[in-house]
Coordinates of C-alpha atoms in Angstrom, one line a residue:
X1 CA 30.1 -4.0 45.6
X2 CA 27.0 -6.2 45.1
X3 CA 29.0 -9.3 46.1
X4 CA 30.2 -7.5 49.2
X5 CA 26.5 -6.7 50.2
X6 CA 25.5 -10.3 49.5
X7 CA 28.4 -11.8 51.4
X8 CA 27.7 -9.4 54.3
X9 CA 24.0 -10.6 54.4
X10 CA 25.1 -14.2 54.3
X11 CA 27.7 -13.7 57.0
X12 CA 25.2 -11.9 59.3
X13 CA 22.6 -14.7 58.8
X14 CA 25.2 -17.4 59.5
X15 CA 26.4 -15.6 62.7
X16 CA 22.8 -15.1 63.8
X17 CA 21.9 -18.8 63.4
X18 CA 25.3 -19.9 65.0
X19 CA 24.9 -17.7 68.0
X20 CA 21.3 -18.8 68.5
X21 CA 22.3 -22.4 68.3
X22 CA 25.0 -22.1 71.0
X23 CA 22.8 -20.0 73.2
X24 CA 20.3 -22.9 73.4
X25 CA 22.7 -25.7 74.3
X26 CA 20.7 -26.6 77.4
X27 CA 17.5 -27.0 75.4
X28 CA 16.4 -30.3 73.9
X29 CA 16.6 -29.9 70.2
X30 CA 13.7 -31.0 67.9
X31 CA 12.0 -29.5 64.3
X32 CA 3.3 -24.5 55.3
X33 CA 4.4 -19.7 54.5
X34 CA 11.5 -20.1 61.5
X35 CA 13.8 -23.0 62.6
X36 CA 17.2 -23.3 64.5
X37 CA 20.1 -25.7 63.6
X38 CA 21.5 -28.0 66.3
X39 CA 25.3 -28.1 66.7
X40 CA 26.8 -31.3 65.4
X41 CA 26.7 -34.1 68.1
X42 CA 28.5 -37.2 67.0
X43 CA 27.3 -40.6 68.4
X44 CA 29.4 -43.7 69.2
X45 CA 29.0 -46.6 66.8
X46 CA 28.4 -50.2 68.0
X47 CA 31.8 -51.7 68.9
X48 CA 32.7 -55.3 68.0
X49 CA 35.4 -57.3 69.9
X50 CA 37.7 -59.5 68.0
X51 CA 37.2 -63.1 69.1
X52 CA 40.5 -65.0 69.4
X53 CA 40.0 -68.9 69.6
X54 CA 43.2 -70.7 70.4
X55 CA 43.8 -73.9 68.5
X56 CA 43.1 -77.2 70.4
X57 CA 44.7 -80.4 69.4
X58 CA 42.7 -83.5 70.1
X59 CA 44.5 -86.9 69.7
X60 CA 41.5 -89.1 70.3
X61 CA 37.8 -88.4 70.5
X62 CA 36.2 -89.6 73.8
X63 CA 33.0 -91.6 73.7
X64 CA 30.0 -89.5 74.7
X65 CA 28.4 -90.6 78.0
X66 CA 24.7 -90.9 78.0
X67 CA 23.0 -88.8 80.6
X68 CA 19.3 -89.2 81.6
X69 CA 17.3 -86.5 83.5
X70 CA 14.2 -86.8 85.6
X71 CA 11.9 -84.0 86.7
X72 CA 9.6 -84.3 89.7
X73 CA 6.9 -81.6 89.7
X74 CA 4.9 -80.8 92.8
X75 CA 2.2 -78.1 93.1
X76 CA 3.2 -75.3 95.4
X77 CA 0.5 -73.2 97.1
X78 CA 1.1 -69.5 96.9
X79 CA -0.9 -66.5 98.1
X80 CA 1.3 -64.0 96.1
X81 CA -0.7 -61.6 94.0
X82 CA 1.3 -59.1 91.9
X83 CA 0.0 -55.5 92.0
X84 CA -0.9 -53.9 88.7
X85 CA 1.4 -51.1 87.5
X86 CA -0.1 -47.7 87.1
X87 CA 1.3 -45.1 84.8
X88 CA 2.5 -41.8 86.4
X89 CA 0.3 -38.8 85.6
X90 CA 1.9 -36.6 83.0
X91 CA 1.9 -32.8 83.6
X92 CA -0.6 -31.5 81.1
X93 CA -0.7 -27.9 79.9
X94 CA -4.1 -26.3 80.2
X95 CA -5.6 -25.9 76.8
X96 CA -6.0 -22.3 75.8
X97 CA -9.6 -21.2 75.4
X98 CA -10.7 -20.7 71.8
X99 CA -12.9 -17.7 71.0
X100 CA -15.2 -17.2 68.1
X101 CA -14.4 -13.5 67.5
X102 CA -11.5 -11.2 67.5
X103 CA -10.9 -7.5 66.9
X104 CA -7.6 -5.8 66.2
X105 CA -7.2 -2.0 66.2
X106 CA -4.0 -0.1 65.6
X107 CA -2.7 3.3 64.5
X108 CA 0.6 4.4 63.2
X109 CA 2.6 7.4 61.8
X110 CA 1.8 8.7 58.3
X111 CA -1.8 8.7 59.5
X112 CA -2.3 4.9 59.3
X113 CA -5.3 3.3 60.9
X114 CA -5.7 -0.5 61.1
X115 CA -8.9 -2.6 61.6
X116 CA -9.2 -6.4 61.5
X117 CA -12.4 -8.1 62.6
X118 CA -13.4 -11.8 62.4
X119 CA -16.4 -13.6 63.7
X120 CA -17.6 -17.2 63.4
X121 CA -20.6 -19.0 64.8
X122 CA -22.2 -22.4 64.8
X123 CA -25.8 -22.1 63.7
X124 CA -26.4 -25.8 64.3
X125 CA -24.2 -28.8 65.1
X126 CA -23.2 -29.0 61.4
X127 CA -23.9 -25.5 60.0
X128 CA -21.7 -22.4 60.5
X129 CA -21.4 -18.8 59.4
X130 CA -18.3 -16.6 59.4
X131 CA -17.4 -13.1 58.3
X132 CA -14.5 -10.7 58.3
X133 CA -13.8 -6.9 57.9
X134 CA -10.4 -5.5 57.2
X135 CA -9.2 -1.9 56.7
X136 CA -5.8 -0.3 56.2
X137 CA -5.1 3.2 54.9
X138 CA -2.5 5.9 55.1
X139 CA -2.1 9.6 54.3
X140 CA 1.2 8.8 52.5
X141 CA 3.4 11.8 53.3
X142 CA 6.4 10.3 51.4
X143 CA 9.3 12.8 51.3
X144 CA 10.2 14.6 48.1
X145 CA 7.1 13.3 46.3
X146 CA 5.1 16.2 44.7
X147 CA 1.8 14.3 44.2
X148 CA -0.7 12.7 46.6
X149 CA 0.6 9.3 47.7
X150 CA -2.0 8.2 50.1
X151 CA -3.7 4.7 49.9
X152 CA -6.9 3.0 51.1
X153 CA -7.8 -0.7 51.4
X154 CA -11.1 -2.1 52.7
X155 CA -12.3 -5.7 52.4
X156 CA -15.4 -7.5 53.7
X157 CA -16.7 -11.0 53.2
X158 CA -19.1 -13.6 54.7
X159 CA -19.2 -17.4 54.4
X160 CA -22.0 -19.9 55.1
X161 CA -21.4 -23.6 55.2
X162 CA -22.3 -27.0 56.5
X163 CA -20.2 -30.1 57.3
X164 CA -21.8 -33.5 57.4
X165 CA -20.3 -36.9 57.6
X166 CA -20.5 -37.6 53.9
X167 CA -21.1 -34.3 52.3
X168 CA -20.2 -30.6 52.9
X169 CA -20.8 -27.3 51.2
X170 CA -20.1 -23.6 51.6
X171 CA -20.9 -20.4 49.8
X172 CA -19.7 -16.9 50.2
X173 CA -19.7 -13.3 48.9
X174 CA -17.2 -10.5 49.3
X175 CA -16.3 -6.9 48.3
X176 CA -13.0 -5.1 48.1
X177 CA -12.4 -1.4 47.7
X178 CA -8.9 0.1 47.0
X179 CA -7.5 3.6 46.3
X180 CA -4.0 4.3 45.0
X181 CA -2.3 7.3 43.5
X182 CA 0.0 7.4 40.5
X183 CA 2.6 9.5 42.4
X184 CA 5.7 8.2 40.6
X185 CA 6.3 11.0 38.1
X186 CA 10.0 11.4 36.9
X187 CA 11.1 14.3 39.0
X188 CA 14.8 14.4 39.0
X189 CA 16.0 18.1 39.0
X190 CA 19.3 17.1 37.4
X191 CA 17.6 15.3 34.5
X192 CA 13.9 16.1 34.2
X193 CA 11.2 17.8 36.2
X194 CA 7.7 19.0 35.6
X195 CA 6.6 22.5 36.3
X196 CA 4.6 23.2 39.5
X197 CA 1.7 24.2 37.3
X198 CA 1.7 20.9 35.5
X199 CA 1.9 19.0 38.8
X200 CA -1.0 20.9 40.4
X201 CA -3.2 20.0 37.4
X202 CA -2.7 16.2 37.9
X203 CA -5.2 14.2 39.9
X204 CA -3.4 10.9 40.3
X205 CA -6.1 8.9 42.1
X206 CA -7.2 5.5 40.8
X207 CA -9.9 3.4 42.4
X208 CA -10.3 -0.4 42.2
X209 CA -13.4 -2.3 43.2
X210 CA -14.0 -6.0 43.3
X211 CA -17.1 -8.1 44.0
X212 CA -16.7 -11.9 44.3
X213 CA -19.0 -14.9 45.1
X214 CA -18.3 -18.6 45.3
X215 CA -19.9 -21.9 46.0
X216 CA -18.3 -25.3 46.8
X217 CA -19.6 -28.9 47.3
X218 CA -17.3 -31.7 48.5
X219 CA -17.9 -35.3 49.2
X220 CA -16.1 -37.7 51.6
X221 CA -17.2 -40.9 49.9
X222 CA -17.5 -42.4 46.4
X223 CA -15.8 -41.0 43.3
X224 CA -17.0 -37.4 43.4
X225 CA -14.5 -35.3 45.3
X226 CA -15.7 -31.7 44.9
X227 CA -17.1 -29.1 42.6
X228 CA -16.4 -25.4 42.9
X229 CA -17.8 -22.3 41.0
X230 CA -16.4 -18.8 41.4
X231 CA -17.5 -15.4 40.0
X232 CA -15.4 -12.3 40.1
X233 CA -16.2 -8.8 38.8
X234 CA -13.4 -6.2 38.9
X235 CA -13.6 -2.6 37.8
X236 CA -11.8 0.8 38.2
X237 CA -12.5 4.6 38.0
X238 CA -11.6 4.8 34.3
X239 CA -14.4 2.5 33.0
X240 CA -12.3 -0.7 32.9
X241 CA -14.4 -3.8 33.7
X242 CA -13.5 -7.5 34.0
X243 CA -15.6 -10.6 34.6
X244 CA -14.3 -14.0 35.4
X245 CA -16.2 -17.3 35.9
X246 CA -14.5 -20.6 37.1
X247 CA -16.0 -24.0 37.1
X248 CA -13.8 -26.7 38.8
X249 CA -15.2 -30.2 39.2
X250 CA -12.9 -33.0 40.5
X251 CA -13.2 -36.8 40.7
X252 CA -11.2 -39.5 42.3
X253 CA -11.3 -43.3 41.8
X254 CA -9.5 -46.3 43.3
X255 CA -8.2 -49.2 41.2
X256 CA -6.0 -51.9 42.7
X257 CA -4.9 -49.7 45.6
X258 CA -4.0 -46.9 43.3
X259 CA -5.6 -43.4 43.2
X260 CA -6.9 -42.1 39.9
X261 CA -7.7 -38.4 39.8
X262 CA -9.6 -36.4 37.1
X263 CA -9.8 -32.6 37.4
X264 CA -11.8 -30.5 34.9
X265 CA -11.7 -26.8 34.4
X266 CA -13.7 -24.2 32.6
X267 CA -12.2 -20.7 33.0
X268 CA -14.0 -17.8 31.3
X269 CA -12.6 -14.2 31.2
X270 CA -14.0 -11.2 29.6
X271 CA -13.1 -7.5 29.9
X272 CA -12.1 -4.3 28.3
X273 CA -10.5 -0.8 28.6
X274 CA -12.2 2.4 27.6
X275 CA -9.0 4.0 26.2
X276 CA -5.4 3.3 25.2
X277 CA -2.2 4.9 26.4
X278 CA -2.0 8.4 24.8
X279 CA -4.9 7.4 22.4
X280 CA -8.7 7.1 22.8
X281 CA -9.0 3.6 21.2
X282 CA -11.0 1.1 23.2
X283 CA -9.9 -2.5 23.6
X284 CA -11.6 -5.7 24.6
X285 CA -10.3 -9.2 25.5
X286 CA -12.0 -12.5 26.2
X287 CA -10.8 -16.1 26.6
X288 CA -12.2 -19.4 27.8
X289 CA -9.7 -22.0 28.9
X290 CA -10.9 -25.6 28.9
X291 CA -8.8 -28.0 30.8
X292 CA -8.6 -31.7 31.7
X293 CA -6.0 -33.0 34.1
X294 CA -6.0 -36.8 34.7
X295 CA -3.4 -38.4 37.0
X296 CA -2.6 -41.7 38.8
X297 CA -0.7 -42.0 42.0
X298 CA 1.6 -45.0 42.8
X299 CA 3.0 -45.6 46.3
X300 CA 5.2 -48.4 47.4
X301 CA 7.4 -48.4 50.5
X302 CA 9.5 -45.3 50.3
X303 CA 8.6 -44.4 46.7
X304 CA 5.8 -42.2 45.5
X305 CA 5.1 -41.4 41.8
X306 CA 2.3 -39.2 40.4
X307 CA 2.0 -39.4 36.6
X308 CA -0.4 -37.2 34.8
X309 CA -1.0 -34.8 32.0
X310 CA -2.7 -31.5 31.4
X311 CA -4.8 -31.1 28.3
X312 CA -5.9 -27.5 27.6
X313 CA -7.5 -25.4 24.9
X314 CA -7.9 -21.6 24.9
X315 CA -10.7 -20.0 22.9
X316 CA -10.2 -16.4 21.9
X317 CA -13.6 -14.6 21.8
X318 CA -12.3 -11.3 20.4
X319 CA -10.0 -12.6 17.6
X320 CA -11.9 -14.7 15.1
X321 CA -8.7 -15.4 13.2
X322 CA -7.0 -16.9 16.2
X323 CA -6.4 -20.6 16.0
X324 CA -7.7 -22.7 18.8
X325 CA -4.9 -25.2 19.5
X326 CA -5.0 -28.3 21.8
X327 CA -2.0 -28.1 24.2
X328 CA -0.7 -31.1 26.2
X329 CA 1.7 -30.7 29.2
X330 CA 3.5 -33.1 31.5
X331 CA 2.3 -33.2 35.1
X332 CA 4.6 -35.6 36.7
X333 CA 6.0 -35.6 40.3
X334 CA 8.0 -38.3 42.1
X335 CA 9.7 -38.7 45.5
X336 CA 11.9 -41.3 47.2
X337 CA 12.7 -41.4 50.9
X338 CA 16.4 -42.3 51.0
X339 CA 16.7 -42.1 54.8
X340 CA 13.2 -42.0 56.3
X341 CA 12.5 -38.4 57.2
X342 CA 16.2 -37.3 57.0
X343 CA 16.6 -37.3 53.2
X344 CA 14.0 -37.4 50.5
X345 CA 14.8 -37.0 46.8
X346 CA 12.0 -35.4 44.7
X347 CA 11.6 -34.3 41.1
X348 CA 8.9 -32.7 39.0
X349 CA 8.1 -32.1 35.3
X350 CA 5.0 -29.9 35.0
X351 CA 3.4 -27.4 32.7
X352 CA 0.0 -25.7 32.0
X353 CA -1.9 -22.8 30.5
X354 CA -2.5 -19.9 32.9
X355 CA -5.3 -17.3 32.7
X356 CA -3.9 -13.8 33.2
X357 CA -6.2 -11.1 34.5
X358 CA -6.3 -7.3 35.0
X359 CA -7.1 -7.9 38.7
X360 CA -4.0 -10.2 39.0
X361 CA -1.8 -7.5 37.5
X362 CA -3.2 -4.8 39.8
X363 CA -2.6 -7.0 42.8
X364 CA 1.1 -7.3 41.8
X365 CA 1.5 -3.7 40.7
X366 CA -1.3 -1.2 41.6
X367 CA 0.4 1.5 39.5
X368 CA -0.4 0.0 36.1
X369 CA -2.4 2.0 33.6
X370 CA -6.0 1.1 32.6
X371 CA -4.8 0.4 29.1
X372 CA -3.3 -3.1 29.3
X373 CA -3.1 -6.0 26.9
X374 CA -4.4 -9.2 28.6
X375 CA -3.7 -12.7 27.3
X376 CA -2.9 -16.2 28.8
X377 CA 0.6 -17.5 29.5
X378 CA 1.7 -20.9 28.1
X379 CA 4.1 -22.5 30.6
X380 CA 5.6 -25.1 28.3
X381 CA 7.5 -26.9 31.1
X382 CA 8.7 -26.4 34.6
X383 CA 11.4 -28.9 35.7
X384 CA 12.8 -29.2 39.2
X385 CA 15.0 -31.6 41.2
X386 CA 15.6 -31.3 44.9
X387 CA 16.3 -32.7 48.4
X388 CA 14.3 -32.2 51.5
X389 CA 14.2 -33.7 55.0
X390 CA 15.3 -33.2 58.6
X391 CA 18.8 -33.2 60.0
X392 CA 17.2 -33.4 63.5
X393 CA 13.7 -33.2 64.9
X394 CA 14.2 -29.4 65.1
X395 CA 15.9 -28.6 61.8
X396 CA 14.4 -29.2 58.4
X397 CA 15.6 -28.2 54.9
X398 CA 14.5 -28.0 51.3
X399 CA 16.8 -27.3 48.4
X400 CA 16.1 -27.6 44.7
X401 CA 17.2 -26.5 41.3
X402 CA 14.7 -25.5 38.6
X403 CA 14.4 -24.7 34.9
X404 CA 11.3 -23.4 33.2
X405 CA 10.1 -22.0 29.9
X406 CA 7.1 -19.7 29.5
X407 CA 5.7 -18.4 26.3
X408 CA 3.8 -15.1 26.6
X409 CA 5.0 -14.3 30.1
X410 CA 4.0 -10.7 31.0
X411 CA 6.6 -8.2 32.3
X412 CA 5.9 -4.8 33.9
X413 CA 7.6 -1.9 32.1
X414 CA 7.4 1.8 32.9
X415 CA 5.4 3.8 30.3
X416 CA 7.9 6.1 28.6
X417 CA 7.1 9.8 29.0
X418 CA 6.5 11.4 25.6
X419 CA 6.8 15.1 24.6
X420 CA 3.6 16.8 23.6
X421 CA 0.6 18.7 25.0
X422 CA 0.4 18.1 28.7
X423 CA -3.0 19.8 29.4
X424 CA -5.1 17.1 27.8
X425 CA -3.4 14.1 29.3
X426 CA -4.9 11.7 31.8
X427 CA -3.3 11.2 35.3
X428 CA -1.3 8.1 34.3
X429 CA 0.2 9.6 31.1
X430 CA 3.1 11.5 32.7
X431 CA 5.6 8.6 32.7
X432 CA 4.1 7.6 36.1
X433 CA 2.4 4.3 35.3
X434 CA 3.3 0.8 34.0
X435 CA 2.2 -1.3 31.1
X436 CA 2.9 -5.0 30.3
X437 CA 4.8 -6.6 27.5
X438 CA 4.8 -10.3 26.7
X439 CA 7.9 -12.3 26.0
X440 CA 9.2 -15.8 26.0
X441 CA 11.2 -16.3 29.2
X442 CA 13.5 -19.1 30.3
X443 CA 14.3 -19.2 34.0
X444 CA 17.1 -21.2 35.6
X445 CA 17.9 -21.1 39.2
X446 CA 17.9 -22.6 42.7
X447 CA 15.7 -22.4 45.8
X448 CA 16.7 -23.0 49.5
X449 CA 14.6 -23.1 52.6
X450 CA 15.9 -23.8 56.1
X451 CA 13.6 -24.1 59.2
X452 CA 14.7 -24.3 62.8
X453 CA 12.5 -24.6 65.9
X454 CA 13.4 -24.7 69.5
X455 CA 10.2 -25.6 71.4
X456 CA 8.6 -22.7 73.3
X457 CA 11.7 -20.6 72.6
X458 CA 12.5 -19.8 69.0
X459 CA 11.5 -20.5 65.5
X460 CA 13.3 -19.3 62.3
X461 CA 12.8 -19.7 58.6
X462 CA 15.4 -18.6 56.0
X463 CA 14.4 -18.9 52.3
X464 CA 16.4 -17.7 49.3
X465 CA 15.7 -17.9 45.5
X466 CA 18.2 -17.2 42.8
X467 CA 17.2 -17.1 39.1
X468 CA 18.7 -16.0 35.8
X469 CA 16.5 -15.1 32.9
X470 CA 16.8 -15.4 29.1
X471 CA 14.3 -13.4 27.0
X472 CA 13.6 -13.7 23.3
X473 CA 12.6 -10.1 22.3
X474 CA 13.3 -7.9 25.3
X475 CA 16.7 -6.5 26.3
X476 CA 16.2 -7.7 29.8
X477 CA 13.6 -9.5 32.0
X478 CA 12.2 -6.2 33.2
X479 CA 11.5 -5.8 36.9
X480 CA 12.5 -9.4 37.8
X481 CA 15.2 -9.6 40.5
X482 CA 17.8 -12.3 40.2
X483 CA 18.1 -12.8 44.0
X484 CA 15.4 -12.6 46.7
X485 CA 15.7 -13.7 50.3
X486 CA 13.7 -13.5 53.5
X487 CA 14.5 -14.4 57.2
X488 CA 11.6 -14.7 59.7
X489 CA 12.3 -15.1 63.4
X490 CA 9.9 -15.6 66.3
X491 CA 11.2 -15.5 69.9
X492 CA 9.0 -16.5 72.8
X493 CA 10.5 -14.5 75.6
X494 CA 8.1 -15.8 78.3
X495 CA 4.4 -16.6 78.6
X496 CA 3.6 -12.9 78.2
X497 CA 6.1 -11.4 75.7
X498 CA 6.8 -12.4 72.1
X499 CA 9.0 -10.8 69.5
X500 CA 8.8 -11.5 65.7
X501 CA 11.1 -10.1 63.0
X502 CA 11.1 -10.4 59.2
X503 CA 14.0 -9.3 57.0
X504 CA 13.5 -9.1 53.2
X505 CA 16.2 -8.7 50.6
X506 CA 15.4 -7.9 46.9
X507 CA 18.1 -7.8 44.4
X508 CA 18.8 -5.3 41.6
X509 CA 16.1 -4.9 38.9
X510 CA 16.0 -3.1 35.5
X511 CA 13.4 -0.8 33.9
X512 CA 13.3 1.9 31.2
X513 CA 13.1 5.6 32.2
X514 CA 14.0 9.2 31.4
X515 CA 17.8 9.6 31.5
X516 CA 18.1 12.8 29.5
X517 CA 15.8 15.7 28.8
X518 CA 17.8 18.1 26.6
X519 CA 17.7 18.7 23.7
X520 CA 15.0 15.9 23.6
X521 CA 13.7 13.5 26.1
X522 CA 15.8 10.3 26.0
X523 CA 15.0 6.9 27.5
X524 CA 17.4 4.1 28.4
X525 CA 17.8 1.2 30.9
X526 CA 17.8 2.2 34.5
X527 CA 19.2 -0.1 37.2
X528 CA 17.1 0.0 40.5
X529 CA 19.2 -0.6 43.5
X530 CA 18.8 -3.7 45.7
X531 CA 17.2 -3.1 49.1
X532 CA 16.8 -4.6 52.5
X533 CA 13.5 -4.1 54.5
X534 CA 13.6 -5.0 58.2
X535 CA 10.4 -5.3 60.3
X536 CA 9.8 -6.0 64.0
X537 CA 6.8 -6.7 66.2
X538 CA 6.7 -7.0 69.9
X539 CA 3.6 -8.4 71.6
X540 CA 2.5 -8.5 75.2
X541 CA -0.3 -10.9 76.2
X542 CA -2.1 -9.3 79.1
X543 CA -4.5 -12.2 79.4
X544 CA -6.2 -14.8 77.3
X545 CA -8.4 -12.2 75.7
X546 CA -6.3 -9.0 75.3
X547 CA -2.9 -8.7 73.6
X548 CA -1.1 -5.4 72.8
X549 CA 1.6 -5.0 70.1
X550 CA 4.1 -2.5 68.9
X551 CA 5.0 -2.9 65.2
X552 CA 7.9 -1.2 63.3
X553 CA 8.5 -1.5 59.5
X554 CA 11.4 -0.4 57.3
X555 CA 13.5 0.0 60.4
X556 CA 16.6 1.0 58.3
X557 CA 14.6 4.1 57.2
X558 CA 15.3 3.5 53.5
X559 CA 13.4 5.4 50.7
X560 CA 14.0 2.4 48.4
X561 CA 12.0 2.0 45.1
X562 CA 10.1 -1.2 44.6
X563 CA 8.9 0.2 41.2
X564 CA 10.7 2.9 39.2
X565 CA 10.1 6.4 40.6
X566 CA 8.0 5.0 43.4
X567 CA 9.8 5.5 46.7
X568 CA 8.2 3.9 49.8
X569 CA 7.4 5.3 53.2
X570 CA 10.4 5.2 55.4
X571 CA 10.5 4.2 59.1
X572 CA 6.9 3.2 60.1
X573 CA 5.6 2.5 63.6
X574 CA 2.2 1.3 64.8
X575 CA 0.8 0.6 68.2
X576 CA -2.4 -1.5 68.7
X577 CA -4.2 -4.3 70.5
X578 CA -6.2 -7.5 69.7
X579 CA -9.2 -8.6 71.7
X580 CA -10.8 -12.1 71.6
X581 CA -14.4 -12.6 72.8
X582 CA -17.6 -14.6 72.5
X583 CA -21.1 -13.2 72.1

């Protein structure tokens, strides 16, 4: 059945691309986050005639006669004066006016307002200031969900910077406020269901707040490239707090036409949770990762080779018994242009030590509990081999195979519901939140990306990733799909109308949940179905300043689950407009 779905998706995509290609036969075909393929057009190779030279028999060679030449030169008067050629004027398209500010407002079903504002100004010839404000919220209203499932997201930031010929800098601050609800309680009437009294007593709301600041200095001459410092403070409504400081200086030298780079890193992380899951025990975590990444770049003709290494050390501030090891990783990349832009072979062998954070986990899954275990991930190696290039000016491709090994990779797992007193439990202790477990994971798979562009008409991008996983301790690579794919299309109907569509496919995932409630609560592996999410936006450009849009999400009206027991909003529609202006 899965293969039938997958084959159907592939056939539909193939038919779509084929039909688009033939529909554009009269167009001239040409080619960083979508493109159309030209039908095969063979060309005629150079032809060579066979030269037949008949044999000539010569009985006696004749003496060569001497010939003398005389040239008589006389000046000739001329009044001819050639006129200078002038190039024909090319039809130039009028450049569209750029505005310093824009405002987007929209409103959709499920009580969903949208606000997106951006403003930038030149204070002097070299100094600028920019700021943005974004808001998106919804009343939820998901069918057959007994708890509040609304959400709220607001973000504001401002940046001040200066660009000079030899030196530049910028600094900025920002704030983010999010509200989510743990609405995914196990509520299957055929297996398990909470009483209405228990549900009414649950307040599932969780609030996340984030304050961040950064500063960066970069140079355009000499060996100093840039230095950046970042500060981030993240906290929630249950007393969890996390602080992170990054210091990232970078240098670059030239020696015999080769580039030598040296990147340094100091990454401090400290945080803690005020409780555990179903227990009142507090927990703290703290790590400092020190890194040094030297590399040298060789380029000659069609060959490019970057050889380097990553040297890291992680200091554990909460466990005095932990050993501080020096870890060394390969960081090597190479590419060779086999046929100019048409075919490039590339390979990589990389690795590194990654700092995991509570904020990062929330960004991936906002329904985690405030009781997590946070630790770095050791990516021992990440190997890849691929081909990229252009089959025509309009069509580009990128395919590669990969194999990686990560020690201590975190996986999201549903917190198992446990029997006991429900009156003293916190909102996330009803089997409706997620924790993380760490495992050694080997990933092997392939990636493909195809891009097609028909100028002023259509663009298309198809990307697909397939990966199989091997774990050391877990029964499965929880919540990791083997197959993911996306198709993005943009069709420029005319100078006023534009249509864009995105299609996502996520394969089957596995988690652990309640599968039996009598005589005792039993947990086992649950397979979450694969799903397709189709989205469409149509825009009308009234003038250079004002553009209206109609946006539709989850067009198939599916109540699929991205996370166990968390169905999403079904068919969503939003209408809005964007306005550009100057003060």
